[in-house]
Amino acid sequence: MVPREHRKNPEFLALNRKISAVWGFAVLVLGVAHLATDSLGSLPSNEKLLFQWGPTIIVMLFAVRYTRQVVNQARNVAAARQSCG
């Protein structure tokens, strides 16, 4: 979605690294939640689902919100720069 001429821009690359780090953290939480729940073998299945997917859903929603917010801020900055000349 980003034009080729902007893909090597240092600001774009820094923003991309931040977004990637947030999503990497979200995937890490998913893995840890599943491993931790598997190690608690005696939990009822509905509690296992809660412990596996509760943190995962929360972190994934945060990652989506963060991504949208950061992208919108970057678009606003770009639009302001274009309008100023």
CSV table of N, CA, C and O in Angstrom, one decimal:
chain,number,residue,atom,x,y,z
A,1,MET,N,0.8,-1.2,0.0
A,1,MET,CA,0.0,0.0,0.0
A,1,MET,C,0.9,1.3,0.0
A,1,MET,O,0.4,2.3,-0.3
A,2,VAL,N,2.1,1.1,0.3
A,2,VAL,CA,3.0,2.3,0.4
A,2,VAL,C,3.7,2.4,-1.0
A,2,VAL,O,4.3,1.4,-1.4
A,3,PRO,N,3.7,3.5,-1.6
A,3,PRO,CA,4.4,3.7,-2.9
A,3,PRO,C,5.9,3.3,-2.7
A,3,PRO,O,6.5,3.5,-1.7
A,4,ARG,N,6.5,2.8,-3.8
A,4,ARG,CA,7.9,2.3,-3.8
A,4,ARG,C,8.9,3.4,-3.4
A,4,ARG,O,9.8,3.1,-2.7
A,5,GLU,N,8.6,4.6,-3.8
A,5,GLU,CA,9.6,5.7,-3.5
A,5,GLU,C,9.7,6.0,-2.0
A,5,GLU,O,10.6,6.6,-1.6
A,6,HIS,N,8.7,5.6,-1.2
A,6,HIS,CA,8.7,5.9,0.2
A,6,HIS,C,9.2,4.7,1.0
A,6,HIS,O,9.5,4.9,2.2
A,7,ARG,N,9.4,3.6,0.4
A,7,ARG,CA,9.7,2.3,1.2
A,7,ARG,C,11.1,2.4,1.8
A,7,ARG,O,11.4,1.6,2.7
A,8,LYS,N,12.0,3.2,1.3
A,8,LYS,CA,13.4,3.3,1.8
A,8,LYS,C,13.5,4.5,2.7
A,8,LYS,O,14.6,4.8,3.2
A,9,ASN,N,12.5,5.3,2.9
A,9,ASN,CA,12.5,6.5,3.7
A,9,ASN,C,12.8,6.0,5.2
A,9,ASN,O,12.1,5.2,5.7
A,10,PRO,N,13.8,6.7,5.8
A,10,PRO,CA,14.1,6.3,7.2
A,10,PRO,C,12.9,6.4,8.2
A,10,PRO,O,12.8,5.6,9.1
A,11,GLU,N,12.0,7.4,8.0
A,11,GLU,CA,10.9,7.5,8.9
A,11,GLU,C,9.9,6.4,8.7
A,11,GLU,O,9.4,5.8,9.6
A,12,PHE,N,9.7,6.0,7.4
A,12,PHE,CA,8.8,4.8,7.1
A,12,PHE,C,9.4,3.6,7.7
A,12,PHE,O,8.7,2.8,8.3
A,13,LEU,N,10.7,3.4,7.6
A,13,LEU,CA,11.4,2.2,8.1
A,13,LEU,C,11.3,2.1,9.6
A,13,LEU,O,11.0,1.1,10.2
A,14,ALA,N,11.5,3.3,10.3
A,14,ALA,CA,11.4,3.3,11.7
A,14,ALA,C,10.0,3.0,12.2
A,14,ALA,O,9.8,2.2,13.1
A,15,LEU,N,9.0,3.5,11.5
A,15,LEU,CA,7.6,3.3,11.8
A,15,LEU,C,7.3,1.8,11.6
A,15,LEU,O,6.6,1.1,12.5
A,16,ASN,N,7.8,1.2,10.5
A,16,ASN,CA,7.5,-0.2,10.2
A,16,ASN,C,8.2,-1.1,11.3
A,16,ASN,O,7.6,-2.1,11.7
A,17,ARG,N,9.3,-0.7,11.8
A,17,ARG,CA,10.0,-1.5,12.9
A,17,ARG,C,9.2,-1.5,14.2
A,17,ARG,O,9.0,-2.5,14.8
A,18,LYS,N,8.6,-0.3,14.5
A,18,LYS,CA,7.8,-0.2,15.7
A,18,LYS,C,6.5,-1.1,15.6
A,18,LYS,O,6.2,-1.8,16.5
A,19,ILE,N,5.9,-1.0,14.5
A,19,ILE,CA,4.7,-1.8,14.3
A,19,ILE,C,5.0,-3.3,14.3
A,19,ILE,O,4.3,-4.1,14.9
A,20,SER,N,6.1,-3.7,13.6
A,20,SER,CA,6.5,-5.1,13.6
A,20,SER,C,6.9,-5.5,15.0
A,20,SER,O,6.6,-6.7,15.4
A,21,ALA,N,7.5,-4.7,15.9
A,21,ALA,CA,7.8,-5.1,17.2
A,21,ALA,C,6.5,-5.3,18.1
A,21,ALA,O,6.5,-6.3,18.8
A,22,VAL,N,5.5,-4.5,17.9
A,22,VAL,CA,4.3,-4.7,18.6
A,22,VAL,C,3.6,-6.0,18.2
A,22,VAL,O,3.2,-6.7,19.1
A,23,TRP,N,3.6,-6.3,16.9
A,23,TRP,CA,3.0,-7.5,16.5
A,23,TRP,C,3.9,-8.7,16.9
A,23,TRP,O,3.3,-9.8,17.2
A,24,GLY,N,5.2,-8.6,16.9
A,24,GLY,CA,6.0,-9.7,17.4
A,24,GLY,C,5.7,-9.9,18.9
A,24,GLY,O,5.7,-11.1,19.3
A,25,PHE,N,5.5,-8.9,19.7
A,25,PHE,CA,5.2,-9.0,21.1
A,25,PHE,C,3.8,-9.8,21.2
A,25,PHE,O,3.7,-10.6,22.1
A,26,ALA,N,2.9,-9.4,20.4
A,26,ALA,CA,1.6,-10.0,20.4
A,26,ALA,C,1.7,-11.5,20.1
A,26,ALA,O,1.0,-12.3,20.8
A,27,VAL,N,2.5,-11.9,19.2
A,27,VAL,CA,2.7,-13.3,18.9
A,27,VAL,C,3.4,-14.0,20.0
A,27,VAL,O,3.1,-15.2,20.4
A,28,LEU,N,4.3,-13.4,20.6
A,28,LEU,CA,5.0,-13.9,21.8
A,28,LEU,C,4.0,-14.2,22.9
A,28,LEU,O,4.1,-15.3,23.6
A,29,VAL,N,3.2,-13.2,23.2
A,29,VAL,CA,2.1,-13.4,24.2
A,29,VAL,C,1.3,-14.6,23.9
A,29,VAL,O,1.0,-15.4,24.8
A,30,LEU,N,0.9,-14.8,22.7
A,30,LEU,CA,0.1,-15.9,22.3
A,30,LEU,C,0.8,-17.2,22.6
A,30,LEU,O,0.2,-18.1,23.2
A,31,GLY,N,2.1,-17.3,22.2
A,31,GLY,CA,2.8,-18.5,22.5
A,31,GLY,C,3.0,-18.8,24.0
A,31,GLY,O,2.8,-19.9,24.4
A,32,VAL,N,3.3,-17.8,24.7
A,32,VAL,CA,3.5,-18.0,26.2
A,32,VAL,C,2.2,-18.4,26.8
A,32,VAL,O,2.2,-19.3,27.7
A,33,ALA,N,1.1,-17.7,26.4
A,33,ALA,CA,-0.2,-18.1,27.0
A,33,ALA,C,-0.6,-19.5,26.8
A,33,ALA,O,-1.0,-20.2,27.6
A,34,HIS,N,-0.3,-20.0,25.6
A,34,HIS,CA,-0.6,-21.4,25.2
A,34,HIS,C,0.3,-22.4,26.0
A,34,HIS,O,-0.2,-23.4,26.5
A,35,LEU,N,1.6,-22.0,26.0
A,35,LEU,CA,2.5,-22.9,26.7
A,35,LEU,C,2.2,-23.0,28.2
A,35,LEU,O,2.2,-24.0,28.9
A,36,ALA,N,1.9,-21.8,28.8
A,36,ALA,CA,1.6,-21.7,30.2
A,36,ALA,C,0.3,-22.5,30.5
A,36,ALA,O,0.3,-23.3,31.5
A,37,THR,N,-0.6,-22.4,29.7
A,37,THR,CA,-1.9,-23.1,29.9
A,37,THR,C,-1.7,-24.6,29.8
A,37,THR,O,-2.3,-25.4,30.5
A,38,ASP,N,-0.9,-25.0,28.8
A,38,ASP,CA,-0.6,-26.4,28.6
A,38,ASP,C,0.1,-27.0,29.9
A,38,ASP,O,-0.1,-28.2,30.2
A,39,SER,N,0.9,-26.2,30.5
A,39,SER,CA,1.6,-26.7,31.7
A,39,SER,C,0.7,-26.8,32.9
A,39,SER,O,1.1,-27.5,33.9
A,40,LEU,N,-0.5,-26.2,32.9
A,40,LEU,CA,-1.4,-26.3,34.0
A,40,LEU,C,-2.5,-27.4,33.7
A,40,LEU,O,-3.6,-27.2,33.9
A,41,GLY,N,-2.1,-28.5,33.2
A,41,GLY,CA,-2.9,-29.5,32.7
A,41,GLY,C,-4.2,-29.8,33.4
A,41,GLY,O,-5.1,-30.4,32.8
A,42,SER,N,-4.4,-29.5,34.7
A,42,SER,CA,-5.5,-29.9,35.5
A,42,SER,C,-6.7,-28.9,35.4
A,42,SER,O,-7.7,-29.1,36.0
A,43,LEU,N,-6.6,-27.9,34.6
A,43,LEU,CA,-7.7,-26.9,34.5
A,43,LEU,C,-8.8,-27.4,33.7
A,43,LEU,O,-8.6,-28.2,32.7
A,44,PRO,N,-10.0,-27.1,34.0
A,44,PRO,CA,-11.2,-27.4,33.1
A,44,PRO,C,-11.0,-26.8,31.8
A,44,PRO,O,-10.4,-25.7,31.7
A,45,SER,N,-11.6,-27.4,30.8
A,45,SER,CA,-11.4,-26.9,29.4
A,45,SER,C,-11.8,-25.5,29.2
A,45,SER,O,-11.2,-24.7,28.5
A,46,ASN,N,-12.9,-25.0,29.8
A,46,ASN,CA,-13.4,-23.6,29.6
A,46,ASN,C,-12.4,-22.6,30.3
A,46,ASN,O,-12.2,-21.6,29.8
A,47,GLU,N,-11.8,-23.0,31.4
A,47,GLU,CA,-10.8,-22.1,32.0
A,47,GLU,C,-9.5,-22.1,31.1
A,47,GLU,O,-8.8,-21.1,31.0
A,48,LYS,N,-9.1,-23.3,30.5
A,48,LYS,CA,-8.0,-23.3,29.7
A,48,LYS,C,-8.2,-22.3,28.5
A,48,LYS,O,-7.3,-21.6,28.1
A,49,LEU,N,-9.4,-22.4,27.9
A,49,LEU,CA,-9.7,-21.5,26.8
A,49,LEU,C,-9.5,-20.0,27.2
A,49,LEU,O,-9.0,-19.2,26.5
A,50,LEU,N,-10.0,-19.7,28.4
A,50,LEU,CA,-9.9,-18.3,28.9
A,50,LEU,C,-8.5,-17.9,29.1
A,50,LEU,O,-8.1,-16.8,28.7
A,51,PHE,N,-7.7,-18.8,29.7
A,51,PHE,CA,-6.3,-18.4,29.9
A,51,PHE,C,-5.5,-18.4,28.6
A,51,PHE,O,-4.5,-17.6,28.5
A,52,GLN,N,-5.8,-19.2,27.6
A,52,GLN,CA,-5.1,-19.2,26.4
A,52,GLN,C,-5.5,-18.0,25.5
A,52,GLN,O,-4.6,-17.4,25.0
A,53,TRP,N,-6.8,-17.8,25.4
A,53,TRP,CA,-7.2,-16.8,24.4
A,53,TRP,C,-7.5,-15.4,25.0
A,53,TRP,O,-7.5,-14.5,24.3
A,54,GLY,N,-7.8,-15.3,26.3
A,54,GLY,CA,-8.0,-14.0,26.9
A,54,GLY,C,-6.9,-13.1,26.7
A,54,GLY,O,-7.0,-12.0,26.0
A,55,PRO,N,-5.7,-13.4,27.1
A,55,PRO,CA,-4.5,-12.5,26.9
A,55,PRO,C,-4.2,-12.3,25.4
A,55,PRO,O,-3.9,-11.2,25.0
A,56,THR,N,-4.4,-13.3,24.7
A,56,THR,CA,-4.1,-13.3,23.2
A,56,THR,C,-5.0,-12.3,22.5
A,56,THR,O,-4.6,-11.4,21.8
A,57,ILE,N,-6.3,-12.3,22.8
A,57,ILE,CA,-7.3,-11.4,22.2
A,57,ILE,C,-7.0,-10.0,22.6
A,57,ILE,O,-7.0,-9.1,21.8
A,58,ILE,N,-6.7,-9.8,23.9
A,58,ILE,CA,-6.4,-8.4,24.4
A,58,ILE,C,-5.2,-7.8,23.7
A,58,ILE,O,-5.2,-6.7,23.2
A,59,VAL,N,-4.1,-8.6,23.6
A,59,VAL,CA,-2.9,-8.1,23.0
A,59,VAL,C,-3.1,-7.9,21.5
A,59,VAL,O,-2.6,-6.9,20.9
A,60,MET,N,-3.8,-8.8,20.8
A,60,MET,CA,-4.1,-8.6,19.4
A,60,MET,C,-4.9,-7.4,19.1
A,60,MET,O,-4.6,-6.6,18.2
A,61,LEU,N,-5.9,-7.1,20.0
A,61,LEU,CA,-6.7,-5.9,19.8
A,61,LEU,C,-5.9,-4.7,20.0
A,61,LEU,O,-6.0,-3.7,19.3
A,62,PHE,N,-5.0,-4.7,21.0
A,62,PHE,CA,-4.0,-3.6,21.2
A,62,PHE,C,-3.2,-3.4,20.0
A,62,PHE,O,-3.0,-2.3,19.6
A,63,ALA,N,-2.7,-4.5,19.4
A,63,ALA,CA,-1.8,-4.4,18.3
A,63,ALA,C,-2.5,-3.8,17.1
A,63,ALA,O,-2.0,-2.9,16.4
A,64,VAL,N,-3.8,-4.2,16.9
A,64,VAL,CA,-4.6,-3.6,15.8
A,64,VAL,C,-4.8,-2.1,16.0
A,64,VAL,O,-4.6,-1.3,15.1
A,65,ARG,N,-5.2,-1.8,17.3
A,65,ARG,CA,-5.4,-0.4,17.6
A,65,ARG,C,-4.1,0.5,17.4
A,65,ARG,O,-4.2,1.6,16.9
A,66,TYR,N,-3.0,0.0,17.9
A,66,TYR,CA,-1.8,0.7,17.8
A,66,TYR,C,-1.4,0.9,16.4
A,66,TYR,O,-1.0,2.0,16.0
A,67,THR,N,-1.5,-0.2,15.6
A,67,THR,CA,-1.2,0.0,14.1
A,67,THR,C,-2.0,1.0,13.5
A,67,THR,O,-1.5,1.9,12.8
A,68,ARG,N,-3.3,1.0,13.7
A,68,ARG,CA,-4.2,2.0,13.1
A,68,ARG,C,-3.8,3.4,13.6
A,68,ARG,O,-3.8,4.4,12.8
A,69,GLN,N,-3.6,3.6,14.8
A,69,GLN,CA,-3.2,4.9,15.4
A,69,GLN,C,-2.0,5.4,14.8
A,69,GLN,O,-1.9,6.6,14.4
A,70,VAL,N,-0.9,4.6,14.7
A,70,VAL,CA,0.4,5.0,14.2
A,70,VAL,C,0.3,5.4,12.7
A,70,VAL,O,0.9,6.4,12.3
A,71,VAL,N,-0.4,4.5,12.0
A,71,VAL,CA,-0.6,4.8,10.6
A,71,VAL,C,-1.3,6.1,10.3
A,71,VAL,O,-1.0,6.9,9.5
A,72,ASN,N,-2.4,6.3,11.1
A,72,ASN,CA,-3.2,7.5,10.9
A,72,ASN,C,-2.3,8.8,11.3
A,72,ASN,O,-2.4,9.8,10.6
A,73,GLN,N,-1.5,8.7,12.3
A,73,GLN,CA,-0.6,9.8,12.7
A,73,GLN,C,0.4,10.1,11.6
A,73,GLN,O,0.6,11.2,11.2
A,74,ALA,N,0.9,9.0,11.0
A,74,ALA,CA,1.9,9.2,9.9
A,74,ALA,C,1.2,9.8,8.7
A,74,ALA,O,1.8,10.7,8.1
A,75,ARG,N,0.0,9.4,8.4
A,75,ARG,CA,-0.7,10.0,7.3
A,75,ARG,C,-1.0,11.5,7.5
A,75,ARG,O,-0.9,12.3,6.6
A,76,ASN,N,-1.4,11.8,8.8
A,76,ASN,CA,-1.7,13.2,9.1
A,76,ASN,C,-0.4,14.1,9.0
A,76,ASN,O,-0.5,15.2,8.5
A,77,VAL,N,0.7,13.5,9.4
A,77,VAL,CA,2.0,14.3,9.3
A,77,VAL,C,2.3,14.5,7.9
A,77,VAL,O,2.7,15.6,7.4
A,78,ALA,N,2.2,13.4,7.1
A,78,ALA,CA,2.5,13.5,5.6
A,78,ALA,C,1.6,14.6,4.9
A,78,ALA,O,2.0,15.3,4.1
A,79,ALA,N,0.3,14.5,5.3
A,79,ALA,CA,-0.6,15.5,4.7
A,79,ALA,C,-0.3,16.9,5.1
A,79,ALA,O,-0.3,17.8,4.3
A,80,ALA,N,0.1,17.1,6.3
A,80,ALA,CA,0.5,18.4,6.8
A,80,ALA,C,1.7,18.9,6.1
A,80,ALA,O,1.8,20.1,5.7
A,81,ARG,N,2.7,18.0,5.9
A,81,ARG,CA,3.9,18.4,5.2
A,81,ARG,C,3.6,18.8,3.7
A,81,ARG,O,4.2,19.8,3.2
A,82,GLN,N,2.7,18.1,3.1
A,82,GLN,CA,2.3,18.4,1.7
A,82,GLN,C,1.6,19.7,1.6
A,82,GLN,O,1.8,20.5,0.7
A,83,SER,N,0.8,20.0,2.6
A,83,SER,CA,0.0,21.3,2.5
A,83,SER,C,0.9,22.5,2.8
A,83,SER,O,0.6,23.6,2.4
A,84,CYS,N,2.0,22.2,3.6
A,84,CYS,CA,2.9,23.4,3.9
A,84,CYS,C,3.9,23.6,2.8
A,84,CYS,O,4.5,24.7,2.8
A,85,GLY,N,4.0,22.7,1.9
A,85,GLY,CA,4.9,23.0,0.8
A,85,GLY,C,6.0,22.0,0.7
A,85,GLY,O,6.9,21.8,0.2
